[in-house]
């Protein structure tokens, strides 16, 4: 049996599977067969008689991974896997708490709150305690409570250095007390309650320590502090005085269980979720790990792709260290494309991000002609907001696609909210739009009030807007807000309409004050909202009808077109975070600009290591062909921004790169902390734009008479900035005073 299990394993994989019963760390590089090693290790331990299925505890990070492990085990061994303890941290803790609910001080039928239910419970506690939800946003409070629990802290253990934190601790304590009364737990509570159960109950702890002789952990680099503490308890590292090494009991206990941890510190990319890559170093120290095996043979990618990944990640300062290699050939060089900024025949600017998307579409169509299925191609980006321009180009080309692990641009919650404001401004009879935003952002209009409004509209045979106009109170204030938005934007160009609505509806402010885990999500939502301004600017450039109605119609059509069916061949669009664990024949890594990838936040904090790990993950998704693209200019917030290439490109060996474009800026390499210029000779078919010189600030002087195609004649009353990035304030005879962005205002001096 063991001979058949071990056949086909390479020497390092086999060494890992056959390790003695001691704690070990398996550094498993991308595409090195870690799932096979982990599953085969379990099968080997059982088939060799070292442990029964009853004595195995295997922890994964997703239910999908747990199911795959069970399926593989069933195929390897003639055993019943149903009773085995294989699952996620939350799933295993739930199972343990169900078995020992009395000891955990829980009812037998305790319920688990999802994120939405948890937020609602926190809001109720805040209302009872008269906590200002503007000073203490409920989602921020939710992040504070969950984050504290994931550090292993109860409310009374959180250090409150100031009145602000003290108030949050009060809500935390009230929320916990209410959950205990109701017999419910949230996701973070599952693990914390289970950890407390084991740490306080010596007999129960020793029962599970005796039972689980072998603890196996997948994706160990993604564990948070509390998860590692829970694992240490089960492995015999008890924090209680009774089992400390000083009294002679700890050493014996620690030998009874072993942790077989599989992970890759170079793929630790979830610090924003609380993951602590330092747990790998702590494991080596805490368990005196002597067995560190590196799985470096990659079965996924060609050699040039792996060489690029190795060169990049070698720049990280704190690594356990490994070097991927393959028995396959070097394969193609990595294809690099710098998207230029051009002007169309009318003289309008075509920003680099639009050129980047156009290039990608052309390459995908060529790949199709070469026989590559769309499902074997992935478009990766650092931020969700980048997908808009790509989606627009794919829709125009008739290429089907799926957004993996996320929503299409026009299906995202924040975009739907923004479009609902615009729709209601354009057509107050739109009840669906009204229902979506009447209490978003929160303005104290509850479900009961909305229900009464719907009933009034039904009884009187009117729209909800007509009923709202007569409702009074906070509903009338909402009506006033929409009317004010309509009035203020009546004569504005389309991009400025969108910008004004985002700012004055409260949508921007809604996402600006988040902390903790939700901070990154809210930052993504804000980026998406700013991309909506850019979408409006692009729409104006590409269409004769620049009206809000036309823009809303286009948004609806784009959201519904080319949605791939379950069985349809389709491209994959996703963030790099979502791509972890996946692989494709061809990968496009887009937006490789400094400040975008690596992200500006990491640059400002002098902590680019995790961004580099993210780039490493992106590179190692490709099996055969890899494109690296970036744009000279990109539309952000409705305005053109200029960038230089990502520093990650400069960390890749030049001999591995095939430049598809000449460099419009000097080729730079980073050596000895100085930039040195290199030359290049590649030809490029497209002609770069002849950039118009920036308009001097004196060109638009105060008092100057100007003409606008929509607003007519006016006089400049103020200026801000210069060139196409500047703005001018103009007092128009018919439309009044307005600030105009010179990027798209198209003013003509009189």
PDB file of N, CA and C in Angstrom, residues 60-149:
ATOM      1  N   UNK A  60      -7.796  23.248   7.023  1.00  0.00           N
ATOM      2  CA  UNK A  60      -7.673  23.961   5.755  1.00  0.00           C
ATOM      3  C   UNK A  60      -8.266  25.362   5.925  1.00  0.00           C
ATOM      4  N   UNK A  61      -8.161  26.168   4.882  1.00  0.00           N
ATOM      5  CA  UNK A  61      -8.694  27.528   4.979  1.00  0.00           C
ATOM      6  C   UNK A  61     -10.009  27.703   4.230  1.00  0.00           C
ATOM      7  N   UNK A  62     -10.383  26.735   3.422  1.00  0.00           N
ATOM      8  CA  UNK A  62     -11.659  26.821   2.717  1.00  0.00           C
ATOM      9  C   UNK A  62     -12.363  25.473   2.771  1.00  0.00           C
ATOM     10  N   UNK A  63     -13.684  25.512   2.718  1.00  0.00           N
ATOM     11  CA  UNK A  63     -14.449  24.264   2.668  1.00  0.00           C
ATOM     12  C   UNK A  63     -14.142  23.481   1.400  1.00  0.00           C
ATOM     13  N   UNK A  64     -13.869  24.215   0.314  1.00  0.00           N
ATOM     14  CA  UNK A  64     -13.542  23.552  -0.947  1.00  0.00           C
ATOM     15  C   UNK A  64     -12.282  22.712  -0.806  1.00  0.00           C
ATOM     16  N   UNK A  65     -11.260  23.270  -0.150  1.00  0.00           N
ATOM     17  CA  UNK A  65     -10.006  22.536   0.045  1.00  0.00           C
ATOM     18  C   UNK A  65     -10.222  21.324   0.933  1.00  0.00           C
ATOM     19  N   UNK A  66     -11.060  21.462   1.952  1.00  0.00           N
ATOM     20  CA  UNK A  66     -11.343  20.334   2.848  1.00  0.00           C
ATOM     21  C   UNK A  66     -12.041  19.207   2.089  1.00  0.00           C
ATOM     22  N   UNK A  67     -13.017  19.569   1.257  1.00  0.00           N
ATOM     23  CA  UNK A  67     -13.737  18.552   0.475  1.00  0.00           C
ATOM     24  C   UNK A  67     -12.809  17.849  -0.501  1.00  0.00           C
ATOM     25  N   UNK A  68     -11.899  18.612  -1.123  1.00  0.00           N
ATOM     26  CA  UNK A  68     -10.954  18.005  -2.064  1.00  0.00           C
ATOM     27  C   UNK A  68     -10.039  17.017  -1.343  1.00  0.00           C
ATOM     28  N   UNK A  69      -9.613  17.371  -0.128  1.00  0.00           N
ATOM     29  CA  UNK A  69      -8.740  16.485   0.636  1.00  0.00           C
ATOM     30  C   UNK A  69      -9.453  15.176   0.978  1.00  0.00           C
ATOM     31  N   UNK A  70     -10.709  15.279   1.409  1.00  0.00           N
ATOM     32  CA  UNK A  70     -11.489  14.092   1.752  1.00  0.00           C
ATOM     33  C   UNK A  70     -11.696  13.213   0.519  1.00  0.00           C
ATOM     34  N   UNK A  71     -11.986  13.844  -0.621  1.00  0.00           N
ATOM     35  CA  UNK A  71     -12.195  13.094  -1.861  1.00  0.00           C
ATOM     36  C   UNK A  71     -10.935  12.328  -2.261  1.00  0.00           C
ATOM     37  N   UNK A  72      -9.794  12.991  -2.167  1.00  0.00           N
ATOM     38  CA  UNK A  72      -8.530  12.334  -2.525  1.00  0.00           C
ATOM     39  C   UNK A  72      -8.221  11.181  -1.564  1.00  0.00           C
ATOM     40  N   UNK A  73      -8.472  11.390  -0.267  1.00  0.00           N
ATOM     41  CA  UNK A  73      -8.224  10.331   0.701  1.00  0.00           C
ATOM     42  C   UNK A  73      -9.090   9.109   0.429  1.00  0.00           C
ATOM     43  N   UNK A  74     -10.348   9.354   0.092  1.00  0.00           N
ATOM     44  CA  UNK A  74     -11.260   8.253  -0.205  1.00  0.00           C
ATOM     45  C   UNK A  74     -10.772   7.429  -1.382  1.00  0.00           C
ATOM     46  N   UNK A  75     -10.128   8.106  -2.352  1.00  0.00           N
ATOM     47  CA  UNK A  75      -9.599   7.396  -3.514  1.00  0.00           C
ATOM     48  C   UNK A  75      -8.314   6.642  -3.181  1.00  0.00           C
ATOM     49  N   UNK A  76      -7.580   7.115  -2.183  1.00  0.00           N
ATOM     50  CA  UNK A  76      -6.306   6.489  -1.823  1.00  0.00           C
ATOM     51  C   UNK A  76      -6.462   5.285  -0.901  1.00  0.00           C
ATOM     52  N   UNK A  77      -7.430   5.391   0.042  1.00  0.00           N
ATOM     53  CA  UNK A  77      -7.544   4.365   1.084  1.00  0.00           C
ATOM     54  C   UNK A  77      -8.968   3.824   1.172  1.00  0.00           C
ATOM     55  N   UNK A  78      -9.105   2.535   1.492  1.00  0.00           N
ATOM     56  CA  UNK A  78     -10.443   1.951   1.663  1.00  0.00           C
ATOM     57  C   UNK A  78     -10.974   2.218   3.081  1.00  0.00           C
ATOM     58  N   UNK A  79     -11.152   3.506   3.411  1.00  0.00           N
ATOM     59  CA  UNK A  79     -11.617   3.870   4.747  1.00  0.00           C
ATOM     60  C   UNK A  79     -12.835   4.776   4.643  1.00  0.00           C
ATOM     61  N   UNK A  80     -13.584   4.836   5.743  1.00  0.00           N
ATOM     62  CA  UNK A  80     -14.718   5.760   5.835  1.00  0.00           C
ATOM     63  C   UNK A  80     -14.194   7.091   6.361  1.00  0.00           C
ATOM     64  N   UNK A  81     -14.237   8.113   5.544  1.00  0.00           N
ATOM     65  CA  UNK A  81     -13.674   9.418   5.920  1.00  0.00           C
ATOM     66  C   UNK A  81     -14.695  10.328   6.596  1.00  0.00           C
ATOM     67  N   UNK A  82     -15.943   9.889   6.713  1.00  0.00           N
ATOM     68  CA  UNK A  82     -16.991  10.793   7.190  1.00  0.00           C
ATOM     69  C   UNK A  82     -16.740  11.296   8.607  1.00  0.00           C
ATOM     70  N   UNK A  83     -16.171  10.477   9.463  1.00  0.00           N
ATOM     71  CA  UNK A  83     -15.970  10.889  10.843  1.00  0.00           C
ATOM     72  C   UNK A  83     -14.656  11.596  11.104  1.00  0.00           C
ATOM     73  N   UNK A  84     -13.836  11.762  10.081  1.00  0.00           N
ATOM     74  CA  UNK A  84     -12.526  12.375  10.274  1.00  0.00           C
ATOM     75  C   UNK A  84     -12.649  13.872  10.542  1.00  0.00           C
ATOM     76  N   UNK A  85     -11.708  14.392  11.318  1.00  0.00           N
ATOM     77  CA  UNK A  85     -11.703  15.826  11.642  1.00  0.00           C
ATOM     78  C   UNK A  85     -10.871  16.559  10.589  1.00  0.00           C
ATOM     79  N   UNK A  86     -11.494  16.831   9.471  1.00  0.00           N
ATOM     80  CA  UNK A  86     -10.872  17.579   8.382  1.00  0.00           C
ATOM     81  C   UNK A  86     -11.795  18.740   8.042  1.00  0.00           C
ATOM     82  N   UNK A  87     -11.301  19.962   8.163  1.00  0.00           N
ATOM     83  CA  UNK A  87     -12.160  21.103   7.887  1.00  0.00           C
ATOM     84  C   UNK A  87     -11.445  22.416   8.126  1.00  0.00           C
ATOM     85  N   UNK A  88     -12.207  23.504   8.065  1.00  0.00           N
ATOM     86  CA  UNK A  88     -11.658  24.837   8.305  1.00  0.00           C
ATOM     87  C   UNK A  88     -11.552  25.088   9.805  1.00  0.00           C
ATOM     88  N   UNK A  89     -10.839  26.136  10.184  1.00  0.00           N
ATOM     89  CA  UNK A  89     -10.747  26.507  11.592  1.00  0.00           C
ATOM     90  C   UNK A  89     -12.141  26.708  12.189  1.00  0.00           C
ATOM     91  N   UNK A  90     -12.979  27.461  11.486  1.00  0.00           N
ATOM     92  CA  UNK A  90     -14.321  27.743  12.007  1.00  0.00           C
ATOM     93  C   UNK A  90     -15.161  26.469  12.083  1.00  0.00           C
ATOM     94  N   UNK A  91     -15.052  25.631  11.067  1.00  0.00           N
ATOM     95  CA  UNK A  91     -15.840  24.406  11.050  1.00  0.00           C
ATOM     96  C   UNK A  91     -15.449  23.449  12.162  1.00  0.00           C
ATOM     97  N   UNK A  92     -14.152  23.292  12.399  1.00  0.00           N
ATOM     98  CA  UNK A  92     -13.683  22.389  13.452  1.00  0.00           C
ATOM     99  C   UNK A  92     -14.014  22.926  14.842  1.00  0.00           C
ATOM    100  N   UNK A  93     -13.878  24.250  15.019  1.00  0.00           N
ATOM    101  CA  UNK A  93     -14.225  24.843  16.318  1.00  0.00           C
ATOM    102  C   UNK A  93     -15.724  24.711  16.584  1.00  0.00           C
ATOM    103  N   UNK A  94     -16.536  24.881  15.563  1.00  0.00           N
ATOM    104  CA  UNK A  94     -17.980  24.699  15.725  1.00  0.00           C
ATOM    105  C   UNK A  94     -18.282  23.263  16.150  1.00  0.00           C
ATOM    106  N   UNK A  95     -17.600  22.310  15.534  1.00  0.00           N
ATOM    107  CA  UNK A  95     -17.817  20.895  15.860  1.00  0.00           C
ATOM    108  C   UNK A  95     -17.437  20.606  17.318  1.00  0.00           C
ATOM    109  N   UNK A  96     -16.336  21.182  17.761  1.00  0.00           N
ATOM    110  CA  UNK A  96     -15.888  20.951  19.137  1.00  0.00           C
ATOM    111  C   UNK A  96     -16.838  21.600  20.139  1.00  0.00           C
ATOM    112  N   UNK A  97     -17.306  22.801  19.826  1.00  0.00           N
ATOM    113  CA  UNK A  97     -18.229  23.498  20.727  1.00  0.00           C
ATOM    114  C   UNK A  97     -19.578  22.781  20.793  1.00  0.00           C
ATOM    115  N   UNK A  98     -20.024  22.218  19.683  1.00  0.00           N
ATOM    116  CA  UNK A  98     -21.286  21.460  19.695  1.00  0.00           C
ATOM    117  C   UNK A  98     -21.162  20.230  20.613  1.00  0.00           C
ATOM    118  N   UNK A  99     -19.976  19.610  20.581  1.00  0.00           N
ATOM    119  CA  UNK A  99     -19.779  18.412  21.392  1.00  0.00           C
ATOM    120  C   UNK A  99     -19.647  18.734  22.879  1.00  0.00           C
ATOM    121  N   UNK A 100     -19.224  19.969  23.184  1.00  0.00           N
ATOM    122  CA  UNK A 100     -18.973  20.343  24.590  1.00  0.00           C
ATOM    123  C   UNK A 100     -19.649  21.679  24.905  1.00  0.00           C
ATOM    124  N   UNK A 101     -20.890  21.806  24.504  1.00  0.00           N
ATOM    125  CA  UNK A 101     -21.593  23.081  24.663  1.00  0.00           C
ATOM    126  C   UNK A 101     -21.752  23.472  26.122  1.00  0.00           C
ATOM    127  N   UNK A 102     -21.951  22.498  27.009  1.00  0.00           N
ATOM    128  CA  UNK A 102     -22.110  22.835  28.429  1.00  0.00           C
ATOM    129  C   UNK A 102     -20.825  23.440  28.988  1.00  0.00           C
ATOM    130  N   UNK A 103     -19.700  22.774  28.718  1.00  0.00           N
ATOM    131  CA  UNK A 103     -18.420  23.287  29.204  1.00  0.00           C
ATOM    132  C   UNK A 103     -18.099  24.656  28.603  1.00  0.00           C
ATOM    133  N   UNK A 104     -18.607  24.903  27.395  1.00  0.00           N
ATOM    134  CA  UNK A 104     -18.372  26.187  26.734  1.00  0.00           C
ATOM    135  C   UNK A 104     -19.399  27.241  27.131  1.00  0.00           C
ATOM    136  N   UNK A 105     -20.346  26.863  28.039  1.00  0.00           N
ATOM    137  CA  UNK A 105     -21.379  27.782  28.515  1.00  0.00           C
ATOM    138  C   UNK A 105     -22.248  28.288  27.361  1.00  0.00           C
ATOM    139  N   UNK A 106     -22.665  27.341  26.524  1.00  0.00           N
ATOM    140  CA  UNK A 106     -23.524  27.658  25.389  1.00  0.00           C
ATOM    141  C   UNK A 106     -24.727  26.725  25.391  1.00  0.00           C
ATOM    142  N   UNK A 107     -25.874  27.170  24.850  1.00  0.00           N
ATOM    143  CA  UNK A 107     -27.003  26.249  24.690  1.00  0.00           C
ATOM    144  C   UNK A 107     -26.681  25.215  23.615  1.00  0.00           C
ATOM    145  N   UNK A 108     -27.336  24.082  23.685  1.00  0.00           N
ATOM    146  CA  UNK A 108     -27.045  23.006  22.731  1.00  0.00           C
ATOM    147  C   UNK A 108     -27.337  23.432  21.299  1.00  0.00           C
ATOM    148  N   UNK A 109     -28.315  24.283  21.140  1.00  0.00           N
ATOM    149  CA  UNK A 109     -28.726  24.710  19.793  1.00  0.00           C
ATOM    150  C   UNK A 109     -28.234  26.124  19.479  1.00  0.00           C
ATOM    151  N   UNK A 110     -27.060  26.495  19.989  1.00  0.00           N
ATOM    152  CA  UNK A 110     -26.574  27.864  19.739  1.00  0.00           C
ATOM    153  C   UNK A 110     -26.501  28.136  18.233  1.00  0.00           C
ATOM    154  N   UNK A 111     -26.807  29.384  17.892  1.00  0.00           N
ATOM    155  CA  UNK A 111     -26.821  29.797  16.489  1.00  0.00           C
ATOM    156  C   UNK A 111     -25.593  30.658  16.172  1.00  0.00           C
ATOM    157  N   UNK A 112     -25.225  30.686  14.895  1.00  0.00           N
ATOM    158  CA  UNK A 112     -24.062  31.455  14.449  1.00  0.00           C
ATOM    159  C   UNK A 112     -24.539  32.675  13.669  1.00  0.00           C
ATOM    160  N   UNK A 113     -24.078  33.848  14.083  1.00  0.00           N
ATOM    161  CA  UNK A 113     -24.426  35.091  13.393  1.00  0.00           C
ATOM    162  C   UNK A 113     -23.535  35.267  12.167  1.00  0.00           C
ATOM    163  N   UNK A 114     -24.143  35.572  11.026  1.00  0.00           N
ATOM    164  CA  UNK A 114     -23.309  35.949   9.892  1.00  0.00           C
ATOM    165  C   UNK A 114     -22.935  37.424  10.052  1.00  0.00           C
ATOM    166  N   UNK A 115     -22.164  37.947   9.107  1.00  0.00           N
ATOM    167  CA  UNK A 115     -21.655  39.311   9.230  1.00  0.00           C
ATOM    168  C   UNK A 115     -22.783  40.333   9.313  1.00  0.00           C
ATOM    169  N   UNK A 116     -23.838  40.127   8.522  1.00  0.00           N
ATOM    170  CA  UNK A 116     -24.963  41.064   8.531  1.00  0.00           C
ATOM    171  C   UNK A 116     -25.711  41.057   9.848  1.00  0.00           C
ATOM    172  N   UNK A 117     -25.952  39.861  10.384  1.00  0.00           N
ATOM    173  CA  UNK A 117     -26.646  39.758  11.672  1.00  0.00           C
ATOM    174  C   UNK A 117     -25.796  40.341  12.797  1.00  0.00           C
ATOM    175  N   UNK A 118     -24.488  40.136  12.721  1.00  0.00           N
ATOM    176  CA  UNK A 118     -23.603  40.692  13.735  1.00  0.00           C
ATOM    177  C   UNK A 118     -23.662  42.219  13.720  1.00  0.00           C
ATOM    178  N   UNK A 119     -23.642  42.798  12.538  1.00  0.00           N
ATOM    179  CA  UNK A 119     -23.699  44.256  12.428  1.00  0.00           C
ATOM    180  C   UNK A 119     -25.011  44.794  12.992  1.00  0.00           C
ATOM    181  N   UNK A 120     -26.110  44.109  12.688  1.00  0.00           N
ATOM    182  CA  UNK A 120     -27.406  44.548  13.204  1.00  0.00           C
ATOM    183  C   UNK A 120     -27.431  44.499  14.732  1.00  0.00           C
ATOM    184  N   UNK A 121     -26.846  43.459  15.324  1.00  0.00           N
ATOM    185  CA  UNK A 121     -26.806  43.333  16.783  1.00  0.00           C
ATOM    186  C   UNK A 121     -25.969  44.448  17.401  1.00  0.00           C
ATOM    187  N   UNK A 122     -24.875  44.786  16.761  1.00  0.00           N
ATOM    188  CA  UNK A 122     -24.020  45.871  17.265  1.00  0.00           C
ATOM    189  C   UNK A 122     -24.759  47.202  17.200  1.00  0.00           C
ATOM    190  N   UNK A 123     -25.488  47.433  16.131  1.00  0.00           N
ATOM    191  CA  UNK A 123     -26.263  48.677  16.013  1.00  0.00           C
ATOM    192  C   UNK A 123     -27.287  48.790  17.140  1.00  0.00           C
ATOM    193  N   UNK A 124     -27.920  47.676  17.486  1.00  0.00           N
ATOM    194  CA  UNK A 124     -28.912  47.715  18.574  1.00  0.00           C
ATOM    195  C   UNK A 124     -28.235  48.066  19.897  1.00  0.00           C
ATOM    196  N   UNK A 125     -27.056  47.489  20.141  1.00  0.00           N
ATOM    197  CA  UNK A 125     -26.358  47.801  21.390  1.00  0.00           C
ATOM    198  C   UNK A 125     -25.942  49.274  21.413  1.00  0.00           C
ATOM    199  N   UNK A 126     -25.495  49.782  20.284  1.00  0.00           N
ATOM    200  CA  UNK A 126     -25.079  51.184  20.220  1.00  0.00           C
ATOM    201  C   UNK A 126     -26.252  52.117  20.490  1.00  0.00           C
ATOM    202  N   UNK A 127     -27.412  51.767  19.967  1.00  0.00           N
ATOM    203  CA  UNK A 127     -28.598  52.589  20.194  1.00  0.00           C
ATOM    204  C   UNK A 127     -28.983  52.588  21.668  1.00  0.00           C
ATOM    205  N   UNK A 128     -28.905  51.419  22.305  1.00  0.00           N
ATOM    206  CA  UNK A 128     -29.233  51.317  23.729  1.00  0.00           C
ATOM    207  C   UNK A 128     -28.281  52.141  24.584  1.00  0.00           C
ATOM    208  N   UNK A 129     -27.023  52.229  24.166  1.00  0.00           N
ATOM    209  CA  UNK A 129     -26.009  52.957  24.938  1.00  0.00           C
ATOM    210  C   UNK A 129     -25.871  54.412  24.500  1.00  0.00           C
ATOM    211  N   UNK A 130     -26.753  54.847  23.575  1.00  0.00           N
ATOM    212  CA  UNK A 130     -26.723  56.229  23.065  1.00  0.00           C
ATOM    213  C   UNK A 130     -25.359  56.594  22.471  1.00  0.00           C
ATOM    214  N   UNK A 131     -24.821  55.671  21.701  1.00  0.00           N
ATOM    215  CA  UNK A 131     -23.537  55.900  21.043  1.00  0.00           C
ATOM    216  C   UNK A 131     -23.773  56.574  19.693  1.00  0.00           C
ATOM    217  N   UNK A 132     -23.094  57.649  19.436  1.00  0.00           N
ATOM    218  CA  UNK A 132     -23.224  58.408  18.192  1.00  0.00           C
ATOM    219  C   UNK A 132     -22.677  57.570  17.034  1.00  0.00           C
ATOM    220  N   UNK A 133     -23.561  57.183  16.096  1.00  0.00           N
ATOM    221  CA  UNK A 133     -23.108  56.310  15.007  1.00  0.00           C
ATOM    222  C   UNK A 133     -22.352  57.067  13.923  1.00  0.00           C
ATOM    223  N   UNK A 134     -22.276  58.404  14.036  1.00  0.00           N
ATOM    224  CA  UNK A 134     -21.417  59.145  13.116  1.00  0.00           C
ATOM    225  C   UNK A 134     -19.988  59.194  13.656  1.00  0.00           C
ATOM    226  N   UNK A 135     -19.853  59.365  14.945  1.00  0.00           N
ATOM    227  CA  UNK A 135     -18.527  59.357  15.562  1.00  0.00           C
ATOM    228  C   UNK A 135     -17.977  57.938  15.636  1.00  0.00           C
ATOM    229  N   UNK A 136     -18.886  56.980  15.839  1.00  0.00           N
ATOM    230  CA  UNK A 136     -18.511  55.563  15.920  1.00  0.00           C
ATOM    231  C   UNK A 136     -19.297  54.785  14.871  1.00  0.00           C
ATOM    232  N   UNK A 137     -18.864  54.790  13.603  1.00  0.00           N
ATOM    233  CA  UNK A 137     -19.586  54.058  12.558  1.00  0.00           C
ATOM    234  C   UNK A 137     -19.743  52.587  12.937  1.00  0.00           C
ATOM    235  N   UNK A 138     -20.949  52.029  12.786  1.00  0.00           N
ATOM    236  CA  UNK A 138     -21.189  50.634  13.191  1.00  0.00           C
ATOM    237  C   UNK A 138     -20.228  49.629  12.570  1.00  0.00           C
ATOM    238  N   UNK A 139     -19.875  49.803  11.308  1.00  0.00           N
ATOM    239  CA  UNK A 139     -18.944  48.849  10.681  1.00  0.00           C
ATOM    240  C   UNK A 139     -17.553  48.950  11.311  1.00  0.00           C
ATOM    241  N   UNK A 140     -17.164  50.155  11.668  1.00  0.00           N
ATOM    242  CA  UNK A 140     -15.888  50.324  12.359  1.00  0.00           C
ATOM    243  C   UNK A 140     -15.928  49.603  13.708  1.00  0.00           C
ATOM    244  N   UNK A 141     -17.073  49.711  14.382  1.00  0.00           N
ATOM    245  CA  UNK A 141     -17.237  49.023  15.665  1.00  0.00           C
ATOM    246  C   UNK A 141     -17.175  47.509  15.464  1.00  0.00           C
ATOM    247  N   UNK A 142     -17.800  47.022  14.408  1.00  0.00           N
ATOM    248  CA  UNK A 142     -17.771  45.590  14.095  1.00  0.00           C
ATOM    249  C   UNK A 142     -16.336  45.114  13.866  1.00  0.00           C
ATOM    250  N   UNK A 143     -15.558  45.887  13.118  1.00  0.00           N
ATOM    251  CA  UNK A 143     -14.172  45.521  12.858  1.00  0.00           C
ATOM    252  C   UNK A 143     -13.350  45.511  14.144  1.00  0.00           C
ATOM    253  N   UNK A 144     -13.622  46.466  15.021  1.00  0.00           N
ATOM    254  CA  UNK A 144     -12.911  46.545  16.294  1.00  0.00           C
ATOM    255  C   UNK A 144     -13.175  45.306  17.141  1.00  0.00           C
ATOM    256  N   UNK A 145     -14.437  44.896  17.208  1.00  0.00           N
ATOM    257  CA  UNK A 145     -14.802  43.727  18.019  1.00  0.00           C
ATOM    258  C   UNK A 145     -14.211  42.455  17.435  1.00  0.00           C
ATOM    259  N   UNK A 146     -14.369  42.248  16.131  1.00  0.00           N
ATOM    260  CA  UNK A 146     -13.844  41.032  15.502  1.00  0.00           C
ATOM    261  C   UNK A 146     -12.324  40.991  15.567  1.00  0.00           C
ATOM    262  N   UNK A 147     -11.684  42.144  15.330  1.00  0.00           N
ATOM    263  CA  UNK A 147     -10.232  42.195  15.379  1.00  0.00           C
ATOM    264  C   UNK A 147      -9.684  41.888  16.763  1.00  0.00           C
ATOM    265  N   UNK A 148     -10.376  42.391  17.783  1.00  0.00           N
ATOM    266  CA  UNK A 148      -9.948  42.111  19.159  1.00  0.00           C
ATOM    267  C   UNK A 148     -10.043  40.622  19.458  1.00  0.00           C
ATOM    268  N   UNK A 149     -11.150  40.013  19.055  1.00  0.00           N
ATOM    269  CA  UNK A 149     -11.326  38.580  19.304  1.00  0.00           C
ATOM    270  C   UNK A 149     -10.266  37.758  18.579  1.00  0.00           C
TER     271      UNK A 149
END
